[in-house]
Coordinates of C-alpha atoms and ligand atoms in Angstrom, one line a residue:
M1 CA 0.2 -0.2 0.1
K2 CA 1.1 3.4 -0.9
K3 CA 0.6 6.2 2.3
I4 CA 2.5 8.5 1.0
F5 CA 5.2 10.7 1.8
R6 CA 6.3 12.6 -1.0
L7 CA 9.8 12.1 -1.4
T8 CA 10.1 15.3 -3.4
A9 CA 8.5 17.6 -0.7
F10 CA 7.9 17.1 3.3
I11 CA 4.7 15.9 2.4
L12 CA 3.1 12.7 4.5
L13 CA 1.3 10.3 1.9
I14 CA 1.1 6.6 2.4
T15 CA 0.2 3.4 0.8
L16 CA 0.2 -0.1 3.2
C17 CA 1.7 -2.9 2.0
F18 CA 3.5 -6.1 3.9
T19 CA 4.9 -10.1 2.7
S20 CA 6.0 -13.3 5.0
W21 CA 7.6 -16.6 4.5
G22 CA 6.4 -19.3 2.2
C23 CA 5.3 -22.2 0.4
S24 CA 8.9 -23.0 -0.7
S25 CA 7.6 -26.2 -2.5
C26 CA 4.7 -25.7 -4.9
K27 CA 6.5 -23.4 -8.3
K28 CA 4.5 -25.7 -11.3
S29 CA 1.2 -23.6 -11.8
E30 CA -0.7 -27.3 -12.2
R31 CA 0.3 -27.8 -8.7
L32 CA -1.0 -25.0 -6.9
S33 CA -4.3 -24.6 -4.8
Q34 CA -7.3 -22.7 -7.1
Y35 CA -10.1 -20.9 -6.0
D36 CA -13.0 -20.8 -8.6
V37 CA -15.3 -18.1 -7.4
V38 CA -18.7 -17.8 -8.5
A39 CA -20.4 -14.2 -7.1
N40 CA -23.9 -12.4 -8.0
L41 CA -23.2 -8.3 -6.6
E42 CA -27.2 -7.0 -5.6
G43 CA -26.4 -3.5 -3.8
D44 CA -24.0 -3.8 -1.2
T45 CA -24.7 -7.6 -0.9
L46 CA -21.9 -10.4 -3.0
T47 CA -23.7 -13.8 -2.5
A48 CA -20.7 -16.2 -3.9
K49 CA -19.9 -19.6 -3.5
Q50 CA -16.2 -21.2 -3.8
T51 CA -15.0 -23.9 -5.1
F52 CA -11.4 -24.5 -3.5
T53 CA -9.3 -26.8 -4.5
F54 CA -5.9 -27.3 -2.0
Y55 CA -3.2 -28.5 -2.8
N56 CA -1.3 -30.0 -0.4
C57 CA 2.6 -29.4 -1.5
Y58 CA 3.5 -29.0 2.1
E59 CA 5.5 -31.6 4.1
N60 CA 2.7 -32.4 6.7
S61 CA -0.6 -33.3 6.3
F62 CA -3.8 -31.4 6.9
K63 CA -6.9 -32.2 8.9
Y64 CA -8.6 -28.6 8.5
L65 CA -7.9 -25.5 6.8
K66 CA -7.8 -22.0 7.8
F67 CA -8.5 -18.6 6.0
N68 CA -8.7 -15.2 6.3
L69 CA -12.4 -13.7 6.3
F70 CA -10.9 -10.1 5.7
G71 CA -14.6 -9.0 5.2
R72 CA -15.3 -9.5 9.1
A73 CA -12.9 -7.2 10.0
F74 CA -15.7 -4.5 9.3
R75 CA -18.8 -5.9 11.1
K76 CA -19.9 -3.8 14.7
D77 CA -18.4 -5.7 16.6
A78 CA -15.2 -6.2 15.4
K79 CA -11.7 -5.8 18.0
Y80 CA -9.9 -4.5 15.2
S81 CA -11.0 -1.8 12.8
P82 CA -9.4 -1.8 9.5
V83 CA -9.9 2.2 10.2
L84 CA -8.0 4.7 12.4
P85 CA -9.3 6.8 14.7
Q86 CA -7.9 9.7 12.1
H87 CA -9.3 8.2 8.9
L88 CA -12.7 8.0 9.9
S89 CA -14.1 11.3 8.9
T90 CA -12.8 10.7 5.7
S91 CA -13.6 6.9 5.6
Y92 CA -16.9 7.1 6.5
P93 CA -18.0 10.5 4.6
N94 CA -21.6 9.3 4.8
G95 CA -21.4 8.0 8.1
I96 CA -20.4 5.1 10.6
S97 CA -21.7 1.8 8.3
Y98 CA -20.6 -1.4 9.0
G99 CA -20.6 -4.8 7.1
D100 CA -20.3 -8.4 7.6
M101 CA -18.6 -11.6 6.2
E102 CA -20.7 -14.5 7.1
I103 CA -20.7 -18.0 5.9
L104 CA -23.8 -19.6 5.1
A105 CA -22.2 -23.5 4.6
C106 CA -19.2 -25.4 3.3
Y107 CA -18.9 -28.6 1.9
Q108 CA -16.5 -31.7 1.0
E109 CA -18.1 -34.3 -1.7
G110 CA -21.5 -33.2 -1.2
K111 CA -21.2 -33.5 2.8
T112 CA -21.6 -30.8 5.0
L113 CA -18.7 -30.1 6.7
T114 CA -18.1 -28.5 10.1
F115 CA -16.9 -24.7 10.5
S116 CA -16.6 -22.2 12.7
Y117 CA -15.0 -18.9 13.1
V118 CA -11.7 -18.5 15.5
G119 CA -8.8 -16.3 15.7
E120 CA -8.1 -13.2 17.7
D121 CA -10.9 -11.3 16.3
Q122 CA -13.2 -14.6 14.7
T123 CA -12.2 -13.5 11.6
V124 CA -10.4 -16.7 10.5
L125 CA -12.3 -19.6 9.5
Q126 CA -11.3 -22.9 10.3
V127 CA -13.0 -26.0 8.0
D128 CA -12.7 -29.4 9.3
L129 CA -12.1 -31.8 6.5
L130 CA -13.4 -35.1 6.0
R131 CA -10.7 -36.7 5.9
E132 CA -6.8 -36.1 6.3
V133 CA -5.1 -34.6 2.9
F134 CA -1.6 -35.5 2.7
P135 CA 1.3 -34.3 0.9
N136 CA 1.1 -34.0 -2.3
E137 CA -3.3 -34.7 -2.6
S138 CA -6.0 -32.7 -2.9
A139 CA -9.1 -31.8 -1.5
I140 CA -12.4 -29.6 -2.8
I141 CA -14.3 -28.2 -0.4
V142 CA -16.7 -25.5 -1.6
I143 CA -17.7 -22.3 0.7
E144 CA -20.5 -20.3 0.4
Y145 CA -21.0 -16.6 1.7
V146 CA -22.5 -13.7 1.8
L147 CA -20.2 -10.6 1.9
K148 CA -21.8 -7.2 3.0
L149 CA -20.0 -4.1 1.9
A150 CA -20.4 -1.8 4.3
D151 CA -20.2 2.3 2.7
V152 CA -16.8 3.2 3.7
V153 CA -13.3 4.5 1.1
A154 CA -11.3 1.2 2.2
R155 CA -10.4 -2.0 0.5
T156 CA -13.5 -3.4 0.9
G157 CA -16.7 -1.0 0.3
I158 CA -18.8 1.0 -1.2
N159 CA -18.7 4.4 -1.5
D160 CA -20.2 7.4 -3.7
N161 CA -17.7 6.5 -6.8
T162 CA -17.0 2.9 -6.7
I163 CA -17.0 -0.5 -5.2
N164 CA -13.7 -1.5 -4.1
L165 CA -14.0 -5.3 -3.9
G166 CA -10.3 -6.0 -2.3
N167 CA -10.1 -8.9 0.2
F168 CA -13.8 -10.1 -0.8
Y169 CA -13.5 -14.2 -0.4
P170 CA -12.5 -16.6 2.3
I171 CA -8.9 -16.9 2.0
L172 CA -6.7 -19.4 2.8
C173 CA -4.4 -18.5 6.0
A174 CA -0.6 -18.5 4.9
Y175 CA 1.3 -21.6 6.1
D176 CA 4.5 -21.7 7.9
Q177 CA 7.0 -22.7 10.3
K178 CA 4.3 -22.3 12.6
G179 CA 1.1 -22.7 10.6
F180 CA -1.7 -21.1 9.7
Y181 CA -0.8 -17.8 9.7
E182 CA -3.7 -16.1 10.8
C183 CA -4.1 -11.9 9.8
N184 CA -5.9 -9.3 12.5
Y185 CA -6.4 -6.3 10.3
Y186 CA -4.6 -3.9 11.6
G187 CA -5.3 0.2 11.2
I188 CA -1.2 0.4 10.1
G189 CA -0.2 -1.3 7.3
D190 CA -1.4 -4.0 5.0
P191 CA -2.2 -6.8 7.3
F192 CA -2.2 -9.6 4.7
Y193 CA -0.3 -12.9 4.0
S194 CA -0.7 -15.8 1.3
E195 CA 0.0 -18.1 -1.2
C196 CA -0.1 -17.7 -4.4
A197 CA -2.9 -19.8 -6.3
N198 CA -5.1 -20.0 -9.8
Y199 CA -7.9 -18.4 -9.9
R200 CA -10.8 -18.2 -11.3
V201 CA -13.4 -15.1 -10.9
R202 CA -17.6 -15.1 -12.7
L203 CA -18.6 -12.2 -11.1
T204 CA -22.9 -10.7 -11.5
C205 CA -23.5 -7.3 -11.7
A206 CA -25.3 -4.3 -13.2
K207 CA -24.6 -4.3 -16.2
E208 CA -23.8 -0.8 -16.0
L209 CA -20.8 -1.0 -14.2
V210 CA -17.4 -1.5 -15.8
V211 CA -16.0 -4.1 -13.6
A212 CA -11.2 -3.6 -13.3
S213 CA -9.9 -6.8 -12.5
S214 CA -6.8 -8.7 -11.4
G215 CA -6.7 -11.2 -14.5
K216 CA -7.8 -11.5 -17.9
K217 CA -11.2 -11.8 -18.9
V218 CA -11.9 -15.0 -20.8
L219 CA -16.0 -14.0 -21.4
E220 CA -18.5 -11.0 -20.9
Q221 CA -22.6 -11.8 -20.9
T222 CA -25.4 -9.2 -20.6
E223 CA -28.8 -11.2 -20.3
N224 CA -31.4 -8.2 -19.4
D225 CA -30.4 -5.4 -16.6
K226 CA -27.3 -8.4 -15.6
K227 CA -24.2 -8.7 -17.2
T228 CA -21.8 -11.7 -16.4
T229 CA -18.1 -11.5 -16.8
V230 CA -15.4 -14.1 -15.8
F231 CA -11.5 -13.0 -15.1
T232 CA -8.4 -15.9 -14.9
I233 CA -5.7 -15.7 -13.9
D234 CA -2.6 -17.7 -12.5
N235 CA 0.3 -17.9 -9.4
A236 CA -1.3 -15.0 -7.4
R237 CA -1.0 -13.5 -3.9
S238 CA -4.5 -12.7 -3.9
F239 CA -7.6 -11.6 -6.0
A240 CA -10.0 -8.0 -6.5
M241 CA -11.9 -6.3 -8.5
V242 CA -13.3 -2.8 -8.2
L243 CA -16.1 -1.4 -10.6
S244 CA -17.8 1.8 -11.1
S245 CA -20.5 3.2 -13.7
K246 CA -18.2 6.2 -13.7
F247 CA -15.2 4.3 -15.4
Q248 CA -13.9 5.0 -18.7
T249 CA -10.9 3.2 -20.0
I250 CA -7.2 4.1 -21.8
S251 CA -4.7 1.1 -22.6
Q252 CA -1.8 0.5 -23.6
K253 CA 0.7 -2.4 -24.5
V254 CA 4.0 -3.2 -22.9
D255 CA 6.1 -6.1 -23.8
D256 CA 3.5 -9.2 -23.7
T257 CA 1.2 -7.2 -21.1
D258 CA -1.9 -5.3 -22.0
I259 CA -1.7 -1.5 -18.9
T260 CA -5.2 -0.7 -18.8
Y261 CA -6.0 3.3 -16.7
Y262 CA -9.1 3.0 -15.2
Y263 CA -10.7 6.6 -14.4
Y264 CA -13.7 8.7 -13.5
E265 CA -12.0 12.6 -12.7
D266 CA -8.3 12.5 -14.6
A267 CA -7.5 15.7 -16.8
S268 CA -5.0 14.0 -18.6
P269 CA -5.4 10.3 -18.2
K270 CA -2.6 9.5 -21.3
T271 CA 0.6 11.1 -18.5
S272 CA -0.9 8.8 -15.8
L273 CA -1.4 5.6 -18.2
E274 CA 2.6 7.2 -19.1
Q275 CA 3.7 6.9 -16.0
A276 CA 2.7 3.3 -15.8
V277 CA 3.6 2.3 -18.7
L278 CA 7.5 3.6 -17.9
A279 CA 8.0 2.1 -15.0
V280 CA 6.6 -1.5 -16.9
K281 CA 9.3 -1.6 -18.5
L282 CA 11.7 0.6 -16.4
F283 CA 11.4 -2.4 -13.4
N284 CA 11.2 -5.0 -16.3
E285 CA 14.6 -3.9 -17.3
K286 CA 16.3 -3.8 -14.2
F287 CA 14.4 -6.2 -11.7
G288 CA 12.9 -8.7 -13.9
K289 CA 9.8 -9.1 -16.2
Y290 CA 6.3 -8.9 -14.5
P291 CA 4.8 -12.2 -15.6
Y292 CA 1.5 -11.7 -16.0
S293 CA -0.7 -10.5 -18.8
T294 CA -3.1 -7.5 -17.7
Y295 CA -2.6 -4.9 -15.4
S296 CA -4.9 -2.5 -13.8
V297 CA -4.4 1.3 -12.5
V298 CA -7.8 2.3 -10.9
Q299 CA -8.7 5.3 -10.0
T300 CA -11.1 4.7 -6.9
Q301 CA -11.8 6.4 -3.3
F302 CA -9.1 5.2 -1.7
V303 CA -7.8 6.9 2.3
Q304 CA -4.5 6.0 1.7
G305 CA -2.5 6.9 -1.5
G306 CA -3.0 3.4 -2.7
M307 CA -2.9 -0.5 -2.9
E308 CA -1.8 -3.3 -4.0
Y309 CA -3.0 -6.6 -5.3
P310 CA -2.1 -8.8 -8.1
A311 CA -2.3 -7.4 -11.5
L312 CA -4.2 -4.8 -10.0
V313 CA -4.1 -1.3 -8.3
M314 CA -6.0 1.0 -6.4
I315 CA -5.0 4.5 -7.1
S316 CA -6.3 7.3 -4.6
D317 CA -8.7 10.0 -6.9
N318 CA -7.7 12.2 -3.7
L319 CA -4.4 13.5 -4.4
E320 CA -2.5 16.5 -6.1
S321 CA -1.0 15.7 -10.0
N322 CA 2.2 15.5 -8.6
A323 CA 2.1 12.6 -5.5
Y324 CA -0.9 11.0 -8.5
G325 CA 1.8 10.2 -10.7
E326 CA 4.0 9.4 -8.3
V327 CA 2.0 6.9 -6.0
I328 CA 1.5 5.5 -9.7
V329 CA 5.1 4.3 -9.3
H330 CA 5.0 2.9 -5.8
E331 CA 2.0 0.9 -7.1
T332 CA 3.6 -0.7 -10.1
A333 CA 6.6 -1.8 -8.0
H334 CA 4.6 -3.1 -5.4
Q335 CA 3.9 -6.2 -8.6
W336 CA 7.9 -7.3 -8.2
W337 CA 7.5 -6.2 -4.6
Q338 CA 5.0 -7.8 -2.8
T339 CA 2.6 -9.8 -5.5
V340 CA 5.7 -11.6 -7.2
V341 CA 7.9 -11.9 -4.5
G342 CA 5.5 -12.2 -1.7
N343 CA 6.2 -11.2 2.2
N344 CA 4.3 -11.9 5.5
E345 CA 3.2 -8.4 5.6
I346 CA 2.3 -7.6 9.0
E347 CA 5.8 -8.6 10.9
Y348 CA 7.7 -7.3 8.1
G349 CA 6.3 -4.5 5.6
F350 CA 8.9 -2.5 5.6
L351 CA 10.7 -5.5 3.8
D352 CA 8.1 -4.7 0.2
E353 CA 7.7 -0.8 1.1
G354 CA 10.7 0.1 1.1
L355 CA 11.9 -1.7 -2.2
A356 CA 8.4 -0.1 -3.5
E357 CA 9.4 3.3 -2.1
Y358 CA 13.0 2.9 -3.3
S359 CA 11.6 1.7 -6.8
V360 CA 10.3 5.4 -7.1
V361 CA 13.7 6.9 -6.5
I362 CA 15.0 4.4 -9.6
F363 CA 12.3 4.9 -11.6
F364 CA 13.1 9.3 -11.2
E365 CA 16.2 8.6 -11.9
A366 CA 15.9 7.4 -15.0
Y367 CA 13.7 9.8 -16.4
P368 CA 15.3 13.1 -15.6
E369 CA 12.1 14.8 -17.8
Y370 CA 9.9 14.4 -14.5
G371 CA 12.6 16.9 -12.4
M372 CA 13.1 15.1 -9.8
T373 CA 16.5 14.0 -8.8
R374 CA 18.0 11.1 -6.4
S375 CA 20.3 13.3 -4.5
Q376 CA 17.4 15.6 -3.0
M377 CA 15.0 12.6 -3.1
I378 CA 16.9 11.0 -0.4
K379 CA 18.2 14.2 0.6
S380 CA 13.9 14.8 1.8
A381 CA 14.2 11.2 2.6
E382 CA 16.7 12.2 5.3
Q383 CA 15.2 15.6 6.7
T384 CA 11.9 13.5 7.2
Y385 CA 13.7 10.9 8.7
K386 CA 15.4 12.6 11.3
I387 CA 12.9 15.1 11.6
F388 CA 10.3 11.7 13.0
C389 CA 13.0 11.3 15.2
S390 CA 13.9 14.6 17.1
V391 CA 10.1 14.9 17.3
T392 CA 9.6 11.9 18.7
D393 CA 12.7 12.2 20.9
K394 CA 11.0 15.7 22.5
L395 CA 7.8 14.1 22.9
M396 CA 8.4 10.1 24.3
G397 CA 11.5 11.2 25.2
K398 CA 13.0 8.1 23.3
V399 CA 13.1 6.6 19.4
N400 CA 12.0 2.9 18.4
T401 CA 13.1 2.6 15.0
V402 CA 13.7 -1.2 14.7
M403 CA 12.2 -1.8 11.5
L404 CA 11.5 -5.3 12.2
R405 CA 8.4 -5.7 14.4
N406 CA 5.1 -7.1 13.9
L407 CA 2.5 -4.4 12.4
G408 CA 1.1 -4.1 15.9
E409 CA 3.9 -2.9 17.7
F410 CA 3.9 0.0 15.9
S411 CA 2.1 3.3 18.0
S412 CA 1.5 4.9 15.3
E413 CA 1.2 5.3 11.3
Y414 CA 3.8 8.1 11.1
E415 CA 5.8 5.7 13.2
Y416 CA 5.0 3.3 10.9
V417 CA 5.7 5.7 7.1
N418 CA 9.1 6.7 9.2
L419 CA 10.5 3.0 9.5
A420 CA 9.0 0.6 6.7
Y421 CA 8.7 3.7 3.7
I422 CA 11.5 6.0 5.0
K423 CA 14.0 4.4 6.3
P424 CA 14.6 1.7 4.4
C425 CA 14.6 3.4 1.5
I426 CA 17.8 5.5 2.8
M427 CA 19.0 2.2 3.8
Y428 CA 18.9 0.8 -0.1
D429 CA 20.6 3.9 -1.6
I430 CA 23.6 4.2 0.8
L431 CA 24.1 0.1 0.4
R432 CA 23.8 1.4 -3.4
K433 CA 26.8 3.3 -3.2
T434 CA 28.3 0.9 -1.0
V435 CA 28.3 -1.8 -3.1
G436 CA 27.8 -0.4 -6.8
E437 CA 25.1 -0.4 -9.3
E438 CA 26.4 -3.8 -10.6
R439 CA 26.5 -5.8 -7.5
F440 CA 23.2 -4.1 -6.3
F441 CA 20.8 -3.9 -9.4
G442 CA 22.1 -8.2 -9.8
A443 CA 21.3 -8.4 -6.4
L444 CA 17.6 -7.3 -6.8
K445 CA 17.5 -9.2 -10.0
D446 CA 18.3 -12.4 -7.9
Y447 CA 16.1 -11.6 -4.9
Y448 CA 13.5 -11.3 -7.5
E449 CA 13.8 -14.5 -9.6
K450 CA 14.5 -16.7 -6.4
Y451 CA 11.4 -15.6 -4.7
S452 CA 9.1 -15.3 -7.3
F453 CA 5.7 -16.4 -6.2
K454 CA 7.2 -17.4 -3.4
N455 CA 7.5 -15.5 0.4
A456 CA 10.7 -14.3 1.0
T457 CA 12.1 -12.7 4.4
P458 CA 14.4 -10.2 5.4
Y459 CA 16.8 -12.8 5.4
D460 CA 16.1 -14.0 2.4
I461 CA 16.9 -10.1 0.5
V462 CA 20.6 -9.9 3.2
G463 CA 21.0 -13.1 1.0
A464 CA 21.1 -11.8 -2.1
F465 CA 23.4 -9.2 -1.3
E466 CA 25.6 -11.9 0.2
R467 CA 26.1 -13.9 -3.2
R468 CA 26.9 -11.1 -4.8
G469 CA 30.0 -10.6 -2.4
A470 CA 29.3 -8.1 -1.1
D471 CA 29.5 -8.5 3.0
S472 CA 26.4 -6.8 3.5
N473 CA 24.9 -8.7 6.7
G474 CA 26.2 -6.5 9.3
F475 CA 25.1 -3.2 7.6
F476 CA 20.8 -4.7 7.3
K477 CA 21.2 -5.6 10.8
G478 CA 22.2 -2.8 12.2
F479 CA 18.9 -1.9 10.3
Y480 CA 17.1 -3.8 11.0
D481 CA 17.9 -3.5 14.5
G482 CA 17.7 -0.2 15.1
T483 CA 21.5 0.0 15.7
A484 CA 22.4 2.1 12.3
I485 CA 22.3 5.7 12.5
I486 CA 21.3 7.8 9.9
Ligands
LIG501 ZN1 3.3 0.6 -0.8

């Protein structure tokens, strides 16, 4: 996600985004789990049947599966609210509103399965399987659910211009050394962590709604006042859609990818599309190839600067023009750092945010016509970070500069932005100056290639630099644990 911190000025915006560990054995798409979602949207209510084929690519067996139900975080009695108190008025312009995600039934082989809401905030679904699933075996389960959308400007919700369908379905919890990882919906950062899977999503909605989506449209049918659209994407970490009756579109092909910009209020849509096009071209060259055949850049109502999903990014309609372009670049960089190379965004959000933010520096450095220089951007970041340290020290008597910590351990959005975006951005620039251009970009390419469609950890990027001959372990450690002084 992008909380907006403008590298060119001293403005704090922000985008939220995070990562984690992962399944190292699930690499070939034919062996991935599969989501087949058939959904019907009527007003603010999405009724859906999700057929989930679980492929056990792990070394142990499973008697139950767990799914994150992010839609339940919008219910009235939720412990963790997706909306921070300071964003209540902008998130709920029409008054406080609540949503929910209710599981109606779960089946396997025609038999009803027992299920329960678990987790610290009851936002996790546990489904007990008919029988144990051993390594390399599959289980097909059906989940019927209803998602009630709140009238809220958020990743999931209805607002005056758009219907945001991020996190609209039960998504299998990532499974790592500690078991299924249950995500609490923290208001700070992007509280997500998932494994790649294949998706087929069939949505029926009012025919006047234009649907922007992760994945490729493979079917569209209109009948009376309804429209049914089918989208597919393979090897994706999640799936999102944004709907609006106001959308106009403009497209351009880059290499093998069709980039489409969806917008309803943009005086220069060609300029916005061009920034996405240039970013994809540059990052393809600098980091490695974008793997999907489509990429949707979608203007929407959003409180933060933007939000990333595989092959789709949300860009807030409430940004001034310079920040708008910068957010497009930041969110586009997340296609490399978060959607393709994933990470546990709750445990170490800085991993993808820092790389996305430094990719913005790389972008403006490569395209000087935008009028921003690398040295200006880094100087601005350093000044912003020093102000944060100084202000926090005066207010709190001490500054916690540890980057490596859980989302729930950040005391404010201000602290999170400085430690997950700004500090790592400075860190990568120092590292680049130290190890040189060839090692720096070589290590990033290696990291992208090695961890594509997997989840990486903060130690994996250290390894990528070490393998390039950069003695960087102590350097990274100093930043991670807060002992490095800027
Ligand atoms: Zn971000």
